[in-house]
GROMACS .gro file of N, CA and C in nm:
model
  258
    1MET      N    1   0.082  -0.119   0.000
    1MET     CA    2   0.000   0.000   0.000
    1MET      C    3   0.087   0.126   0.000
    2LYS      N    4   0.197   0.121   0.074
    2LYS     CA    5   0.287   0.237   0.076
    2LYS      C    6   0.347   0.262  -0.061
    3THR      N    7   0.375   0.154  -0.134
    3THR     CA    8   0.433   0.168  -0.267
    3THR      C    9   0.338   0.239  -0.361
    4ILE      N   10   0.211   0.206  -0.357
    4ILE     CA   11   0.111   0.271  -0.442
    4ILE      C   12   0.102   0.420  -0.410
    5LYS      N   13   0.100   0.454  -0.282
    5LYS     CA   14   0.094   0.596  -0.243
    5LYS      C   15   0.219   0.669  -0.288
    6PHE      N   16   0.335   0.605  -0.278
    6PHE     CA   17   0.460   0.666  -0.319
    6PHE      C   18   0.460   0.696  -0.468
    7PHE      N   19   0.420   0.598  -0.551
    7PHE     CA   20   0.416   0.618  -0.695
    7PHE      C   21   0.312   0.722  -0.735
    8ALA      N   22   0.199   0.724  -0.669
    8ALA     CA   23   0.096   0.824  -0.699
    8ALA      C   24   0.148   0.964  -0.668
    9ALA      N   25   0.217   0.980  -0.557
    9ALA     CA   26   0.273   1.110  -0.521
    9ALA      C   27   0.382   1.151  -0.620
   10ALA      N   28   0.465   1.057  -0.661
   10ALA     CA   29   0.572   1.086  -0.757
   10ALA      C   30   0.514   1.131  -0.891
   11ILE      N   31   0.411   1.063  -0.938
   11ILE     CA   32   0.348   1.099  -1.065
   11ILE      C   33   0.284   1.236  -1.055
   12LEU      N   34   0.216   1.264  -0.946
   12LEU     CA   35   0.152   1.394  -0.927
   12LEU      C   36   0.254   1.506  -0.926
   13LEU      N   37   0.363   1.489  -0.854
   13LEU     CA   38   0.466   1.593  -0.849
   13LEU      C   39   0.536   1.612  -0.983
   14THR      N   40   0.558   1.504  -1.054
   14THR     CA   41   0.622   1.513  -1.185
   14THR      C   42   0.534   1.588  -1.283
   15SER      N   43   0.406   1.556  -1.287
   15SER     CA   44   0.316   1.623  -1.381
   15SER      C   45   0.296   1.769  -1.343
   16ALA      N   46   0.294   1.800  -1.215
   16ALA     CA   47   0.275   1.939  -1.171
   16ALA      C   48   0.396   2.024  -1.210
   17SER      N   49   0.517   1.970  -1.195
   17SER     CA   50   0.636   2.047  -1.228
   17SER      C   51   0.649   2.066  -1.378
   18PHE      N   52   0.611   1.964  -1.458
   18PHE     CA   53   0.617   1.978  -1.604
   18PHE      C   54   0.519   2.083  -1.652
   19ALA      N   55   0.400   2.085  -1.597
   19ALA     CA   56   0.297   2.179  -1.641
   19ALA      C   57   0.337   2.323  -1.610
   20SER      N   58   0.414   2.345  -1.505
   20SER     CA   59   0.449   2.481  -1.468
   20SER      C   60   0.555   2.542  -1.560
   21ILE      N   61   0.633   2.460  -1.630
   21ILE     CA   62   0.737   2.516  -1.717
   21ILE      C   63   0.703   2.510  -1.864
   22ALA      N   64   0.594   2.447  -1.899
   22ALA     CA   65   0.557   2.434  -2.040
   22ALA      C   66   0.502   2.566  -2.094
   23ALA      N   67   0.509   2.583  -2.225
   23ALA     CA   68   0.451   2.700  -2.289
   23ALA      C   69   0.299   2.696  -2.273
   24ASP      N   70   0.237   2.812  -2.266
   24ASP     CA   71   0.093   2.821  -2.250
   24ASP      C   72   0.023   2.814  -2.384
   25GLN      N   73  -0.087   2.739  -2.388
   25GLN     CA   74  -0.167   2.734  -2.509
   25GLN      C   75  -0.265   2.850  -2.509
   26LEU      N   76  -0.273   2.921  -2.620
   26LEU     CA   77  -0.366   3.032  -2.633
   26LEU      C   78  -0.504   2.979  -2.666
   27SER      N   79  -0.607   3.046  -2.617
   27SER     CA   80  -0.742   2.999  -2.645
   27SER      C   81  -0.791   3.042  -2.783
   28ASN      N   82  -0.785   3.170  -2.816
   28ASN     CA   83  -0.833   3.217  -2.945
   28ASN      C   84  -0.730   3.305  -3.015
   29GLN      N   85  -0.711   3.423  -2.964
   29GLN     CA   86  -0.620   3.519  -3.026
   29GLN      C   87  -0.498   3.538  -2.937
   30PRO      N   88  -0.380   3.557  -2.996
   30PRO     CA   89  -0.262   3.584  -2.916
   30PRO      C   90  -0.274   3.719  -2.846
   31ALA      N   91  -0.198   3.737  -2.741
   31ALA     CA   92  -0.199   3.864  -2.668
   31ALA      C   93  -0.156   3.976  -2.762
   32ALA      N   94  -0.194   4.098  -2.727
   32ALA     CA   95  -0.169   4.213  -2.814
   32ALA      C   96  -0.021   4.228  -2.848
   33GLY      N   97   0.069   4.205  -2.752
   33GLY     CA   98   0.211   4.223  -2.776
   33GLY      C   99   0.283   4.099  -2.826
   34ALA      N  100   0.212   3.988  -2.843
   34ALA     CA  101   0.276   3.863  -2.883
   34ALA      C  102   0.316   3.867  -3.029
   35GLN      N  103   0.436   3.818  -3.058
   35GLN     CA  104   0.484   3.812  -3.195
   35GLN      C  105   0.500   3.667  -3.237
   36LYS      N  106   0.451   3.635  -3.354
   36LYS     CA  107   0.466   3.500  -3.407
   36LYS      C  108   0.612   3.477  -3.442
   37ILE      N  109   0.668   3.369  -3.388
   37ILE     CA  110   0.809   3.341  -3.414
   37ILE      C  111   0.829   3.215  -3.497
   38GLY      N  112   0.720   3.147  -3.531
   38GLY     CA  113   0.736   3.029  -3.614
   38GLY      C  114   0.621   2.932  -3.604
   39VAL      N  115   0.644   2.813  -3.656
   39VAL     CA  116   0.544   2.707  -3.659
   39VAL      C  117   0.615   2.577  -3.620
   40VAL      N  118   0.547   2.493  -3.542
   40VAL     CA  119   0.598   2.359  -3.510
   40VAL      C  120   0.494   2.257  -3.553
   41SER      N  121   0.540   2.137  -3.586
   41SER     CA  122   0.447   2.032  -3.627
   41SER      C  123   0.492   1.898  -3.569
   42VAL      N  124   0.394   1.809  -3.556
   42VAL     CA  125   0.416   1.676  -3.500
   42VAL      C  126   0.334   1.578  -3.583
   43SER      N  127   0.385   1.457  -3.601
   43SER     CA  128   0.307   1.353  -3.667
   43SER      C  129   0.340   1.219  -3.605
   44GLY      N  130   0.247   1.125  -3.620
   44GLY     CA  131   0.270   0.989  -3.573
   44GLY      C  132   0.237   0.962  -3.428
   45VAL      N  133   0.157   1.046  -3.363
   45VAL     CA  134   0.120   1.021  -3.223
   45VAL      C  135  -0.014   0.947  -3.219
   46ASN      N  136  -0.044   0.887  -3.105
   46ASN     CA  137  -0.160   0.798  -3.094
   46ASN      C  138  -0.292   0.867  -3.061
   47ASN      N  139  -0.289   0.981  -2.990
   47ASN     CA  140  -0.414   1.045  -2.950
   47ASN      C  141  -0.395   1.196  -2.938
   48LEU      N  142  -0.505   1.267  -2.915
   48LEU     CA  143  -0.500   1.413  -2.908
   48LEU      C  144  -0.420   1.464  -2.789
   49SER      N  145  -0.427   1.395  -2.677
   49SER     CA  146  -0.351   1.437  -2.559
   49SER      C  147  -0.201   1.431  -2.587
   50ALA      N  148  -0.158   1.324  -2.651
   50ALA     CA  149  -0.016   1.311  -2.686
   50ALA      C  150   0.024   1.415  -2.789
   51LEU      N  151  -0.066   1.444  -2.882
   51LEU     CA  152  -0.040   1.546  -2.983
   51LEU      C  153  -0.018   1.681  -2.918
   52GLU      N  154  -0.107   1.719  -2.827
   52GLU     CA  155  -0.094   1.847  -2.758
   52GLU      C  156   0.034   1.852  -2.675
   53ALA      N  157   0.067   1.744  -2.607
   53ALA     CA  158   0.189   1.740  -2.526
   53ALA      C  159   0.314   1.756  -2.612
   54GLU      N  160   0.316   1.689  -2.727
   54GLU     CA  161   0.431   1.700  -2.818
   54GLU      C  162   0.444   1.841  -2.875
   55LEU      N  163   0.332   1.901  -2.912
   55LEU     CA  164   0.337   2.038  -2.965
   55LEU      C  165   0.385   2.135  -2.856
   56ALA      N  166   0.337   2.118  -2.734
   56ALA     CA  167   0.382   2.203  -2.624
   56ALA      C  168   0.531   2.186  -2.599
   57SER      N  169   0.579   2.064  -2.606
   57SER     CA  170   0.721   2.037  -2.586
   57SER      C  171   0.806   2.103  -2.695
   58LYS      N  172   0.763   2.090  -2.819
   58LYS     CA  173   0.837   2.152  -2.930
   58LYS      C  174   0.832   2.305  -2.920
   59ALA      N  175   0.718   2.361  -2.879
   59ALA     CA  176   0.707   2.506  -2.864
   59ALA      C  177   0.803   2.555  -2.756
   60GLU      N  178   0.808   2.484  -2.646
   60GLU     CA  179   0.899   2.522  -2.538
   60GLU      C  180   1.044   2.512  -2.583
   61ALA      N  181   1.078   2.406  -2.655
   61ALA     CA  182   1.214   2.387  -2.703
   61ALA      C  183   1.255   2.498  -2.800
   62ALA      N  184   1.158   2.554  -2.872
   62ALA     CA  185   1.186   2.662  -2.967
   62ALA      C  186   1.191   2.798  -2.899
   63GLY      N  187   1.167   2.802  -2.768
   63GLY     CA  188   1.175   2.928  -2.695
   63GLY      C  189   1.046   3.007  -2.692
   64ALA      N  190   0.936   2.944  -2.723
   64ALA     CA  191   0.807   3.014  -2.726
   64ALA      C  192   0.750   3.027  -2.585
   65SER      N  193   0.680   3.137  -2.563
   65SER     CA  194   0.610   3.154  -2.435
   65SER      C  195   0.466   3.107  -2.446
   66SER      N  196   0.415   3.096  -2.569
   66SER     CA  197   0.279   3.046  -2.590
   66SER      C  198   0.269   2.987  -2.731
   67TYR      N  199   0.163   2.910  -2.751
   67TYR     CA  200   0.140   2.848  -2.881
   67TYR      C  201  -0.010   2.836  -2.905
   68ARG      N  202  -0.047   2.820  -3.033
   68ARG     CA  203  -0.187   2.800  -3.069
   68ARG      C  204  -0.194   2.689  -3.173
   69ILE      N  205  -0.269   2.583  -3.142
   69ILE     CA  206  -0.284   2.473  -3.236
   69ILE      C  207  -0.375   2.519  -3.349
   70ILE      N  208  -0.325   2.508  -3.472
   70ILE     CA  209  -0.402   2.556  -3.586
   70ILE      C  210  -0.453   2.443  -3.674
   71ALA      N  211  -0.400   2.321  -3.657
   71ALA     CA  212  -0.447   2.207  -3.735
   71ALA      C  213  -0.419   2.077  -3.660
   72ALA      N  214  -0.513   1.986  -3.668
   72ALA     CA  215  -0.496   1.853  -3.609
   72ALA      C  216  -0.584   1.756  -3.686
   73GLY      N  217  -0.536   1.635  -3.706
   73GLY     CA  218  -0.615   1.537  -3.779
   73GLY      C  219  -0.549   1.401  -3.777
   74GLY      N  220  -0.609   1.310  -3.850
   74GLY     CA  221  -0.556   1.176  -3.860
   74GLY      C  222  -0.656   1.072  -3.815
   75LYS      N  223  -0.627   0.947  -3.844
   75LYS     CA  224  -0.714   0.837  -3.802
   75LYS      C  225  -0.640   0.750  -3.702
   76ASN      N  226  -0.554   0.663  -3.747
   76ASN     CA  227  -0.478   0.577  -3.656
   76ASN      C  228  -0.361   0.652  -3.594
   77LYS      N  229  -0.299   0.738  -3.668
   77LYS     CA  230  -0.189   0.821  -3.619
   77LYS      C  231  -0.227   0.967  -3.640
   78MET      N  232  -0.207   1.049  -3.538
   78MET     CA  233  -0.246   1.189  -3.542
   78MET      C  234  -0.130   1.276  -3.592
   79TYR      N  235  -0.165   1.390  -3.650
   79TYR     CA  236  -0.068   1.491  -3.689
   79TYR      C  237  -0.124   1.627  -3.651
   80GLY      N  238  -0.038   1.725  -3.632
   80GLY     CA  239  -0.085   1.858  -3.596
   80GLY      C  240   0.020   1.964  -3.617
   81THR      N  241  -0.027   2.088  -3.621
   81THR     CA  242   0.058   2.205  -3.641
   81THR      C  243   0.017   2.314  -3.544
   82ALA      N  244   0.114   2.388  -3.494
   82ALA     CA  245   0.085   2.498  -3.402
   82ALA      C  246   0.172   2.618  -3.436
   83GLU      N  247   0.114   2.738  -3.423
   83GLU     CA  248   0.191   2.862  -3.434
   83GLU      C  249   0.251   2.888  -3.297
   84ILE      N  250   0.374   2.938  -3.294
   84ILE     CA  251   0.437   2.968  -3.166
   84ILE      C  252   0.461   3.119  -3.156
   85PHE      N  253   0.448   3.170  -3.034
   85PHE     CA  254   0.457   3.313  -3.009
   85PHE      C  255   0.559   3.342  -2.898
   86ASN      N  256   0.618   3.461  -2.907
   86ASN     CA  257   0.713   3.506  -2.807
   86ASN      C  258   0.646   3.594  -2.707
   0.00000   0.00000   0.00000
């Protein structure tokens, strides 16, 4: 029982720390001062959650402070594109 509690706490702390450093996804329009710095894309992921996580990771790696998903699709394997902003 202690092992289950330990792993649950470890997973919770890991996901909380990752979420705090990731780039923010914009809901509709970028902020007034935001400048588009590029586009990132991902393909070959299994579901929408993984697609969003990969796009967020690529946006962060590119130095973006925020991103907006502009395209997503696929059947067995998903693909997507996001604009990144500074």
